[in-house]
Amino acid sequence: MSAPTLPAALADATRDDASLRRFLHGLPGVDQVGVEARAAALATRSIKKASKLWAIDTAISMVDLTTLEGADTHGKVRALTAKARRPDPDRPDTPQVAAVCVYPDLVAAAVEGLRGTGIGVASVATAFPSGRSSRQVKLADVALAVDSGATEVDMVIDRGAFLEGRYGAVFEEIQAVKAACGNAHLKVILETGELVTYDNVRRASWLALLAGGDFIKTSTGKVSPAATLPVTHVMLQAVRDWFTATGELRGVKPAGGIRTTKDAIKYLVAVHEIAGEQWLTPELFRFGASSLLNDLLLQRRTQHDGHYGGPDYVAVD
Amino acid sequence: MPAFEYAPAPESLELANLKPGYRPFIDGEFVDGGGEPLKTVNPATEEVLAEVSTASAADVDTAVKAARKAFEKTWGPMPGSERAKYLFRIARLIQERSRELAVLETLDNGKPIRESRDSDLPLVAAHFFYHAGWADKLGYAGFGPDPKPLGVAGQIIPWNFPLLMLAWKIAPALATGNTVVLKPAETTPLTALVFGEICQQAGLPPGVVNILPGAGDTGARLVEHPGVDKIAFTGSTEVGKLIQRQVAGTPKRLTLELGGKAANVVFDDAPLDQAVDGIVNGIFFNQGHVCCAGSRLLAQESVVDELLDKLRYRISTLRLGDPLDKNTDVGAINSAEQLGRIRELADSGEAEGAQRWTSPCPVPERGFFFAPTVFSGVHQSMRIAREEIFGPVLSVLTFRTPDEAVAKANNTPYGLSAGIWTEKGSRILWMANRLRAGVVWANTFNRFDPAAPFGGYQESGFGREGGRTGLEGYLDV
């Protein structure tokens, strides 16, 4: 079950269930007090003027504009795609977002709305958000998304299997979904709020990277806590360590609960100082968010105009 | 895509209320000192900040007499609950003026504003609050029903934490009923003199606190003055030994808090990323101007390469430069003299065969700066493993077994602090029992609290500051 591109030591780690367990439990632990202190310290970086503007534009270009409600309609998705094409109609120099993220049955609508823009269409498949269904159903979900034109698939891992210690099962499922994705990029949602400990977050991150996930993603947004700075720190360390071990660049996506420009900038600082400068691109870092974009747009206007315009100057979609 | 360049975020210089001249604080008043005036310099720009009038021998005498009088007439006889009120008032005033004090401290010392703002000042206030709480409870501190103060305390503090060391000395002395004559360091007298203003604001009776700026000779006069009952000194081991000789044979009490060469021990099962943070915090906090700095990294051989790779990457993200910039992690070396000493010792490391690595961070052209530096392949016999460098220079040594870690960690004339990094709780306790150091941190480093006693073994001095134990140094028990 090993992936062919991995260096020998890592390939060996995925030989069977026992070696996978040995490898994951052999990773350095994460000290809770330490990682939270570091996250808090980095959050005090003062970003203003030119660097703030740069950060705002970069953050906009990293947004996966998301709607994941039971009440989602074609109309809602169309409105969202319009917003993704032109986030701020008064200011054409505003960057486009990275992708629009919807449920599989609405992918076609999103593809239609984004035709010719180069903006990605992401879809949460695999019985999102709980992941509690058969492999067959999960893969069918992925197929629906991919066949409808999704360029990115956000899968959830089987947290139950992970917490039971059945790492091999989680690994195989990620590999199966990756195969089903074809050319679509795979983001693996760890649902860190349910994994609880930072040690688990680190192990799940490595598991997803070993199985071929292009991105590791914190949360579905349906479980509290969703993305937090310290959890994202641990995941950024994982992709950095992965790069050191393999030379491959993999991405990180915090999702859920990031609502303000101030918060987004804290994440960018973490990307910059923990993983490194080369991760500061939509290819390797995304924000899973719905309301963040409007705050970014308002703050962008504030920076350019010198005064705050207010929420009625941006679209509510 | 351009790199993420943080825009400069300098704290306003005006907040410091910098004055052209500062004077000694004696008997509740600022007076002209009879000593040779000194100029204090901003180490980040090499510009003169202010001229400071210093204390002559006669001023030392006046200050000690004022302190004696205050001890006998007002402060000594005052009930503890009343003394507590003054200390609480001082603590609150420090909080109110904390931005001003943080900026002034950064200007005079060169430490980054994020450290003076987030670390020094909150701790300074905490020390006064903590000791205010003790002032009326000394009978319950375990030193007998009615422990007595010693009298007049002569206190000499260093330049690395000018205001924090003042708080460590003055707060317990006042809480226990002593009066003080304090000499701040020659290169960093400003915040101590502003503390004189705070004493006035708090309505502290005249003579209870006296601040005498000056150089080593002022300190020497204070030490030898017959009217002083206790000397408390924090500074270099060399000066500490001189003071101990001077005090020997007199009835004066003495506590010394001197140099260090702490070991930060990282086992192969440590939380490596946090160990890296702890190593960085241990040696680059306050430019390494910390007596308990973790200046010797003892890494288990099986993880040393991985640890060093992570460490070098992490250090290269540290931002060196203008200490007033809120984004600066590493500020300026306090003086040209100190910078020279660091350079000399670092060069000796290279000459003795250790591998030198320096952070690629840009270094300002003006001011006293030294880029974070790591020496690997260091052995116990090298100078950089034995002597205190007191700068941002880390020496990396290795060990194979826990016993070897203990042997190497203890193989130093100093013994102020140590760090242990392992996920094994039993090993932390096993190590802590064997390390000869006043403070042993586990999976963290450079954490301070007024309730935790601090002090050393061997050439790191004797006596403890902070906590219940710290009170003992100012009581006749």
Short mmCIF file of C-alpha atoms in Angstrom, two decimals, chain B residues 27-28 51 54 78 122 143 155 174 197 205 207 240 269 278 288 347 367 448:
data_model
loop_
_atom_site.label_atom_id
_atom_site.label_comp_id
_atom_site.label_asym_id
_atom_site.label_seq_id
_atom_site.Cartn_x
_atom_site.Cartn_y
_atom_site.Cartn_z
CA ASP B 27 15.68 61.27 51.08
CA GLY B 28 12.59 61.71 48.93
CA GLU B 51 23.23 63.17 31.19
CA THR B 54 26.03 60.56 39.90
CA MET B 78 4.96 51.09 60.56
CA PRO B 122 4.13 42.97 33.81
CA PHE B 143 10.17 32.50 60.31
CA GLN B 155 21.39 46.97 46.66
CA LEU B 174 10.21 47.16 51.65
CA GLU B 197 9.21 59.70 40.80
CA PRO B 205 7.99 58.54 53.29
CA GLY B 207 14.43 58.07 52.84
CA GLY B 240 30.49 39.34 43.46
CA ASP B 269 11.79 11.86 22.97
CA GLY B 278 12.55 26.84 24.24
CA GLY B 288 21.21 36.48 25.73
CA ASP B 347 36.21 34.17 18.03
CA GLY B 367 24.38 50.58 17.07
CA PHE B 448 9.51 33.73 35.94
#
